[in-house]
Amino acid sequence: MKGIVHHAVYDTLADWETGHATAHLRNGRYMREPGGYEIVTVGPTTDPIVTMGGLRITPDLALEELSPADSALLILPGADLWDAGAELAPFARKAGEFLDAGVPVAAICGATAGLAREGLLDDRDHTSAVVQYLEAQAGYAGSKHYLDRDAVLGGDLVTAGPTEPVAFAREIFRRLDVYRPEVLDAWFRLFSRSDATAYEVLMAA
């Protein structure tokens, strides 16, 4: 294994947003070097959570146990709870610790709003569902860094809107530098557009 990718889990987690990233990071297929990443789930506590789709997940560790020094990446999925109050704010603060330590963070959908409220998007290129969604968040002052793209890699931060799980994974792979450029392009073409010509490139990898 190349290291540990930490995946935040909490009630109402949007099931569809991170599966492409975690599955391919774990299996290691098409990567420059053999071996994948261990995926470790992190909850508010180690009590089970229930996703938006009704799946029950028991976290591997509690958020208070998580250190950037032990991680290659922190993934923050969307969830209804991001827009329902401050319950998930500790995850956004932990993301700030990761970024301060130079460890990448990947946030999608509502998690981008959580980062916006922490001021973590104010000086980094980023995206979300729409810029107006972020402008509605108290503490956000990053409009000039907002990019209207499917997903954005801004230094150590990956962001995407809720309809872009494949592009989200693409930028995670780009930040971790796990695929050669032509393989990353082929992976995206296959999983986003069902481009059959991309399969040949992946098989050659």
mmCIF file of N, CA and C in Angstrom, residues 77-166:
data_model
loop_
_atom_site.group_PDB
_atom_site.id
_atom_site.type_symbol
_atom_site.label_atom_id
_atom_site.label_comp_id
_atom_site.label_asym_id
_atom_site.label_seq_id
_atom_site.Cartn_x
_atom_site.Cartn_y
_atom_site.Cartn_z
ATOM 1 N N PRO A 77 -16.897 14.245 1.682
ATOM 2 C CA PRO A 77 -18.059 14.175 0.800
ATOM 3 C C PRO A 77 -19.141 15.165 1.205
ATOM 4 N N GLY A 78 -20.066 15.383 0.308
ATOM 5 C CA GLY A 78 -21.221 16.200 0.637
ATOM 6 C C GLY A 78 -22.158 15.464 1.576
ATOM 7 N N ALA A 79 -23.060 16.221 2.186
ATOM 8 C CA ALA A 79 -24.075 15.667 3.090
ATOM 9 C C ALA A 79 -25.069 16.768 3.395
ATOM 10 N N ASP A 80 -26.306 16.384 3.660
ATOM 11 C CA ASP A 80 -27.303 17.384 4.043
ATOM 12 C C ASP A 80 -26.873 18.164 5.273
ATOM 13 N N LEU A 81 -26.117 17.504 6.148
ATOM 14 C CA LEU A 81 -25.721 18.148 7.403
ATOM 15 C C LEU A 81 -24.831 19.365 7.188
ATOM 16 N N TRP A 82 -24.118 19.445 6.059
ATOM 17 C CA TRP A 82 -23.291 20.622 5.813
ATOM 18 C C TRP A 82 -24.124 21.903 5.763
ATOM 19 N N ASP A 83 -25.380 21.787 5.339
ATOM 20 C CA ASP A 83 -26.249 22.955 5.216
ATOM 21 C C ASP A 83 -27.261 23.064 6.352
ATOM 22 N N ALA A 84 -27.137 22.199 7.348
ATOM 23 C CA ALA A 84 -28.143 22.149 8.414
ATOM 24 C C ALA A 84 -27.671 22.748 9.727
ATOM 25 N N GLY A 85 -26.482 23.337 9.747
ATOM 26 C CA GLY A 85 -25.960 23.881 10.995
ATOM 27 C C GLY A 85 -24.463 23.682 11.070
ATOM 28 N N ALA A 86 -23.942 23.683 12.285
ATOM 29 C CA ALA A 86 -22.486 23.638 12.487
ATOM 30 C C ALA A 86 -21.976 22.263 12.904
ATOM 31 N N GLU A 87 -22.799 21.239 12.785
ATOM 32 C CA GLU A 87 -22.413 19.914 13.279
ATOM 33 C C GLU A 87 -21.134 19.389 12.625
ATOM 34 N N LEU A 88 -20.957 19.703 11.336
ATOM 35 C CA LEU A 88 -19.782 19.185 10.626
ATOM 36 C C LEU A 88 -18.621 20.173 10.587
ATOM 37 N N ALA A 89 -18.762 21.307 11.246
ATOM 38 C CA ALA A 89 -17.685 22.300 11.264
ATOM 39 C C ALA A 89 -16.343 21.722 11.730
ATOM 40 N N PRO A 90 -16.315 20.779 12.692
ATOM 41 C CA PRO A 90 -15.024 20.210 13.086
ATOM 42 C C PRO A 90 -14.275 19.549 11.925
ATOM 43 N N PHE A 91 -15.010 19.008 10.947
ATOM 44 C CA PHE A 91 -14.349 18.411 9.785
ATOM 45 C C PHE A 91 -13.699 19.490 8.918
ATOM 46 N N ALA A 92 -14.359 20.628 8.787
ATOM 47 C CA ALA A 92 -13.767 21.732 8.034
ATOM 48 C C ALA A 92 -12.524 22.267 8.743
ATOM 49 N N ARG A 93 -12.591 22.352 10.061
ATOM 50 C CA ARG A 93 -11.414 22.806 10.800
ATOM 51 C C ARG A 93 -10.262 21.824 10.654
ATOM 52 N N LYS A 94 -10.585 20.526 10.648
ATOM 53 C CA LYS A 94 -9.542 19.519 10.441
ATOM 54 C C LYS A 94 -8.946 19.656 9.044
ATOM 55 N N ALA A 95 -9.772 19.994 8.058
ATOM 56 C CA ALA A 95 -9.262 20.231 6.710
ATOM 57 C C ALA A 95 -8.247 21.366 6.712
ATOM 58 N N GLY A 96 -8.506 22.390 7.503
ATOM 59 C CA GLY A 96 -7.561 23.487 7.630
ATOM 60 C C GLY A 96 -6.220 23.017 8.183
ATOM 61 N N GLU A 97 -6.250 22.100 9.146
ATOM 62 C CA GLU A 97 -5.017 21.545 9.695
ATOM 63 C C GLU A 97 -4.241 20.796 8.610
ATOM 64 N N PHE A 98 -4.966 20.034 7.792
ATOM 65 C CA PHE A 98 -4.326 19.296 6.699
ATOM 66 C C PHE A 98 -3.658 20.250 5.719
ATOM 67 N N LEU A 99 -4.388 21.271 5.302
ATOM 68 C CA LEU A 99 -3.842 22.209 4.337
ATOM 69 C C LEU A 99 -2.652 22.961 4.897
ATOM 70 N N ASP A 100 -2.715 23.330 6.167
ATOM 71 C CA ASP A 100 -1.586 23.999 6.808
ATOM 72 C C ASP A 100 -0.356 23.101 6.840
ATOM 73 N N ALA A 101 -0.586 21.791 6.911
ATOM 74 C CA ALA A 101 0.518 20.830 6.963
ATOM 75 C C ALA A 101 0.981 20.394 5.579
ATOM 76 N N GLY A 102 0.335 20.914 4.531
ATOM 77 C CA GLY A 102 0.713 20.537 3.173
ATOM 78 C C GLY A 102 0.188 19.184 2.740
ATOM 79 N N VAL A 103 -0.848 18.689 3.426
ATOM 80 C CA VAL A 103 -1.479 17.411 3.065
ATOM 81 C C VAL A 103 -2.775 17.723 2.333
ATOM 82 N N PRO A 104 -2.993 17.148 1.147
ATOM 83 C CA PRO A 104 -4.144 17.548 0.341
ATOM 84 C C PRO A 104 -5.488 17.174 0.943
ATOM 85 N N VAL A 105 -6.478 17.986 0.562
ATOM 86 C CA VAL A 105 -7.873 17.800 0.962
ATOM 87 C C VAL A 105 -8.717 17.825 -0.301
ATOM 88 N N ALA A 106 -9.708 16.947 -0.365
ATOM 89 C CA ALA A 106 -10.634 16.914 -1.490
ATOM 90 C C ALA A 106 -12.053 17.056 -0.957
ATOM 91 N N ALA A 107 -12.755 18.110 -1.376
ATOM 92 C CA ALA A 107 -14.103 18.402 -0.873
ATOM 93 C C ALA A 107 -15.070 18.531 -2.039
ATOM 94 N N ILE A 108 -16.220 17.923 -1.905
ATOM 95 C CA ILE A 108 -17.217 17.941 -2.967
ATOM 96 C C ILE A 108 -18.572 18.340 -2.398
ATOM 97 N N CYS A 109 -19.369 19.011 -3.214
ATOM 98 C CA CYS A 109 -20.743 19.360 -2.874
ATOM 99 C C CYS A 109 -20.787 20.216 -1.599
ATOM 100 N N GLY A 110 -21.597 19.850 -0.634
ATOM 101 C CA GLY A 110 -21.784 20.647 0.570
ATOM 102 C C GLY A 110 -20.525 20.842 1.382
ATOM 103 N N ALA A 111 -19.556 19.948 1.227
ATOM 104 C CA ALA A 111 -18.301 20.113 1.959
ATOM 105 C C ALA A 111 -17.579 21.378 1.526
ATOM 106 N N THR A 112 -17.785 21.814 0.280
ATOM 107 C CA THR A 112 -17.159 23.067 -0.157
ATOM 108 C C THR A 112 -17.727 24.248 0.629
ATOM 109 N N ALA A 113 -19.002 24.184 0.985
ATOM 110 C CA ALA A 113 -19.597 25.247 1.796
ATOM 111 C C ALA A 113 -18.982 25.274 3.184
ATOM 112 N N GLY A 114 -18.724 24.095 3.737
ATOM 113 C CA GLY A 114 -18.067 24.035 5.038
ATOM 114 C C GLY A 114 -16.692 24.663 4.999
ATOM 115 N N LEU A 115 -15.946 24.411 3.937
ATOM 116 C CA LEU A 115 -14.622 25.017 3.799
ATOM 117 C C LEU A 115 -14.736 26.520 3.580
ATOM 118 N N ALA A 116 -15.769 26.938 2.848
ATOM 119 C CA ALA A 116 -15.983 28.369 2.613
ATOM 120 C C ALA A 116 -16.206 29.104 3.927
ATOM 121 N N ARG A 117 -16.994 28.517 4.818
ATOM 122 C CA ARG A 117 -17.271 29.158 6.107
ATOM 123 C C ARG A 117 -16.023 29.259 6.973
ATOM 124 N N GLU A 118 -15.060 28.358 6.743
ATOM 125 C CA GLU A 118 -13.804 28.397 7.492
ATOM 126 C C GLU A 118 -12.782 29.327 6.851
ATOM 127 N N GLY A 119 -13.131 29.931 5.704
ATOM 128 C CA GLY A 119 -12.199 30.816 5.016
ATOM 129 C C GLY A 119 -11.132 30.092 4.219
ATOM 130 N N LEU A 120 -11.297 28.790 4.013
ATOM 131 C CA LEU A 120 -10.266 27.998 3.355
ATOM 132 C C LEU A 120 -10.284 28.134 1.837
ATOM 133 N N LEU A 121 -11.322 28.782 1.293
ATOM 134 C CA LEU A 121 -11.398 28.987 -0.155
ATOM 135 C C LEU A 121 -11.034 30.410 -0.563
ATOM 136 N N ASP A 122 -10.733 31.249 0.397
ATOM 137 C CA ASP A 122 -10.546 32.674 0.106
ATOM 138 C C ASP A 122 -9.343 32.967 -0.775
ATOM 139 N N ASP A 123 -8.312 32.118 -0.697
ATOM 140 C CA ASP A 123 -7.111 32.388 -1.487
ATOM 141 C C ASP A 123 -6.651 31.165 -2.283
ATOM 142 N N ARG A 124 -7.593 30.256 -2.557
ATOM 143 C CA ARG A 124 -7.280 29.070 -3.354
ATOM 144 C C ARG A 124 -8.276 28.947 -4.505
ATOM 145 N N ASP A 125 -7.803 28.564 -5.675
ATOM 146 C CA ASP A 125 -8.726 28.278 -6.772
ATOM 147 C C ASP A 125 -9.648 27.136 -6.361
ATOM 148 N N HIS A 126 -10.929 27.263 -6.699
ATOM 149 C CA HIS A 126 -11.901 26.261 -6.271
ATOM 150 C C HIS A 126 -13.155 26.341 -7.128
ATOM 151 N N THR A 127 -14.025 25.358 -6.949
ATOM 152 C CA THR A 127 -15.341 25.378 -7.559
ATOM 153 C C THR A 127 -16.342 24.763 -6.581
ATOM 154 N N SER A 128 -17.595 24.686 -6.995
ATOM 155 C CA SER A 128 -18.655 24.101 -6.176
ATOM 156 C C SER A 128 -19.851 23.868 -7.108
ATOM 157 N N ALA A 129 -21.051 23.827 -6.558
ATOM 158 C CA ALA A 129 -22.240 23.688 -7.402
ATOM 159 C C ALA A 129 -22.400 24.927 -8.282
ATOM 160 N N VAL A 130 -22.466 26.090 -7.645
ATOM 161 C CA VAL A 130 -22.486 27.399 -8.314
ATOM 162 C C VAL A 130 -21.866 28.390 -7.336
ATOM 163 N N VAL A 131 -21.348 29.501 -7.842
ATOM 164 C CA VAL A 131 -20.694 30.451 -6.956
ATOM 165 C C VAL A 131 -21.680 31.063 -5.969
ATOM 166 N N GLN A 132 -22.952 31.200 -6.366
ATOM 167 C CA GLN A 132 -23.948 31.795 -5.469
ATOM 168 C C GLN A 132 -24.145 30.954 -4.201
ATOM 169 N N TYR A 133 -23.977 29.646 -4.340
ATOM 170 C CA TYR A 133 -24.079 28.764 -3.172
ATOM 171 C C TYR A 133 -23.018 29.128 -2.139
ATOM 172 N N LEU A 134 -21.797 29.374 -2.597
ATOM 173 C CA LEU A 134 -20.735 29.742 -1.670
ATOM 174 C C LEU A 134 -20.890 31.164 -1.153
ATOM 175 N N GLU A 135 -21.370 32.062 -2.008
ATOM 176 C CA GLU A 135 -21.550 33.449 -1.590
ATOM 177 C C GLU A 135 -22.595 33.582 -0.489
ATOM 178 N N ALA A 136 -23.443 32.585 -0.350
ATOM 179 C CA ALA A 136 -24.449 32.597 0.708
ATOM 180 C C ALA A 136 -23.887 32.130 2.054
ATOM 181 N N GLN A 137 -22.622 31.692 2.062
ATOM 182 C CA GLN A 137 -22.020 31.187 3.291
ATOM 183 C C GLN A 137 -21.319 32.310 4.048
ATOM 184 N N ALA A 138 -21.628 32.437 5.319
ATOM 185 C CA ALA A 138 -20.980 33.448 6.154
ATOM 186 C C ALA A 138 -19.479 33.197 6.196
ATOM 187 N N GLY A 139 -18.715 34.241 5.981
ATOM 188 C CA GLY A 139 -17.264 34.125 6.060
ATOM 189 C C GLY A 139 -16.573 33.871 4.742
ATOM 190 N N TYR A 140 -17.335 33.639 3.670
ATOM 191 C CA TYR A 140 -16.722 33.367 2.366
ATOM 192 C C TYR A 140 -16.323 34.661 1.684
ATOM 193 N N ALA A 141 -15.069 34.737 1.260
ATOM 194 C CA ALA A 141 -14.585 35.913 0.540
ATOM 195 C C ALA A 141 -13.709 35.484 -0.623
ATOM 196 N N GLY A 142 -14.070 34.368 -1.238
ATOM 197 C CA GLY A 142 -13.208 33.814 -2.275
ATOM 198 C C GLY A 142 -13.760 33.848 -3.679
ATOM 199 N N SER A 143 -14.743 34.707 -3.941
ATOM 200 C CA SER A 143 -15.386 34.716 -5.261
ATOM 201 C C SER A 143 -14.398 34.890 -6.405
ATOM 202 N N LYS A 144 -13.356 35.683 -6.194
ATOM 203 C CA LYS A 144 -12.402 35.935 -7.281
ATOM 204 C C LYS A 144 -11.572 34.696 -7.619
ATOM 205 N N HIS A 145 -11.595 33.711 -6.738
ATOM 206 C CA HIS A 145 -10.874 32.456 -6.992
ATOM 207 C C HIS A 145 -11.807 31.341 -7.453
ATOM 208 N N TYR A 146 -13.099 31.667 -7.632
ATOM 209 C CA TYR A 146 -14.063 30.650 -8.065
ATOM 210 C C TYR A 146 -13.915 30.407 -9.561
ATOM 211 N N LEU A 147 -13.851 29.134 -9.962
ATOM 212 C CA LEU A 147 -13.733 28.752 -11.364
ATOM 213 C C LEU A 147 -14.933 27.893 -11.745
ATOM 214 N N ASP A 148 -15.585 28.241 -12.830
ATOM 215 C CA ASP A 148 -16.767 27.510 -13.285
ATOM 216 C C ASP A 148 -16.331 26.295 -14.106
ATOM 217 N N ARG A 149 -15.880 25.261 -13.406
ATOM 218 C CA ARG A 149 -15.369 24.041 -14.032
ATOM 219 C C ARG A 149 -15.974 22.823 -13.352
ATOM 220 N N ASP A 150 -15.784 21.650 -13.972
ATOM 221 C CA ASP A 150 -16.338 20.435 -13.378
ATOM 222 C C ASP A 150 -15.656 20.096 -12.053
ATOM 223 N N ALA A 151 -14.359 20.320 -11.981
ATOM 224 C CA ALA A 151 -13.595 20.111 -10.747
ATOM 225 C C ALA A 151 -12.333 20.945 -10.854
ATOM 226 N N VAL A 152 -11.779 21.328 -9.714
ATOM 227 C CA VAL A 152 -10.619 22.216 -9.704
ATOM 228 C C VAL A 152 -9.580 21.693 -8.719
ATOM 229 N N LEU A 153 -8.332 21.717 -9.166
ATOM 230 C CA LEU A 153 -7.207 21.458 -8.288
ATOM 231 C C LEU A 153 -6.513 22.786 -8.042
ATOM 232 N N GLY A 154 -6.585 23.273 -6.805
ATOM 233 C CA GLY A 154 -5.948 24.528 -6.430
ATOM 234 C C GLY A 154 -4.896 24.275 -5.381
ATOM 235 N N GLY A 155 -3.668 23.991 -5.801
ATOM 236 C CA GLY A 155 -2.613 23.652 -4.851
ATOM 237 C C GLY A 155 -2.877 22.298 -4.216
ATOM 238 N N ASP A 156 -3.122 22.291 -2.918
ATOM 239 C CA ASP A 156 -3.405 21.039 -2.203
ATOM 240 C C ASP A 156 -4.905 20.786 -2.034
ATOM 241 N N LEU A 157 -5.727 21.594 -2.683
ATOM 242 C CA LEU A 157 -7.173 21.471 -2.497
ATOM 243 C C LEU A 157 -7.869 21.064 -3.797
ATOM 244 N N VAL A 158 -8.657 20.003 -3.727
ATOM 245 C CA VAL A 158 -9.519 19.570 -4.827
ATOM 246 C C VAL A 158 -10.955 19.888 -4.450
ATOM 247 N N THR A 159 -11.699 20.514 -5.373
ATOM 248 C CA THR A 159 -13.110 20.799 -5.131
ATOM 249 C C THR A 159 -13.932 20.425 -6.354
ATOM 250 N N ALA A 160 -15.209 20.131 -6.131
ATOM 251 C CA ALA A 160 -16.131 19.797 -7.216
ATOM 252 C C ALA A 160 -17.557 19.980 -6.728
ATOM 253 N N GLY A 161 -18.466 20.116 -7.682
ATOM 254 C CA GLY A 161 -19.884 20.180 -7.366
ATOM 255 C C GLY A 161 -20.495 18.793 -7.281
ATOM 256 N N PRO A 162 -21.765 18.686 -6.867
ATOM 257 C CA PRO A 162 -22.380 17.394 -6.571
ATOM 258 C C PRO A 162 -22.602 16.495 -7.777
ATOM 259 N N THR A 163 -22.568 17.050 -8.982
ATOM 260 C CA THR A 163 -22.822 16.240 -10.176
ATOM 261 C C THR A 163 -21.539 15.785 -10.866
ATOM 262 N N GLU A 164 -20.397 15.955 -10.213
ATOM 263 C CA GLU A 164 -19.120 15.696 -10.878
ATOM 264 C C GLU A 164 -18.222 14.697 -10.122
ATOM 265 N N PRO A 165 -18.738 13.525 -9.765
ATOM 266 C CA PRO A 165 -17.884 12.583 -9.031
ATOM 267 C C PRO A 165 -16.704 12.064 -9.841
ATOM 268 N N VAL A 166 -16.857 11.955 -11.165
ATOM 269 C CA VAL A 166 -15.755 11.439 -11.985
ATOM 270 C C VAL A 166 -14.658 12.490 -12.120
#
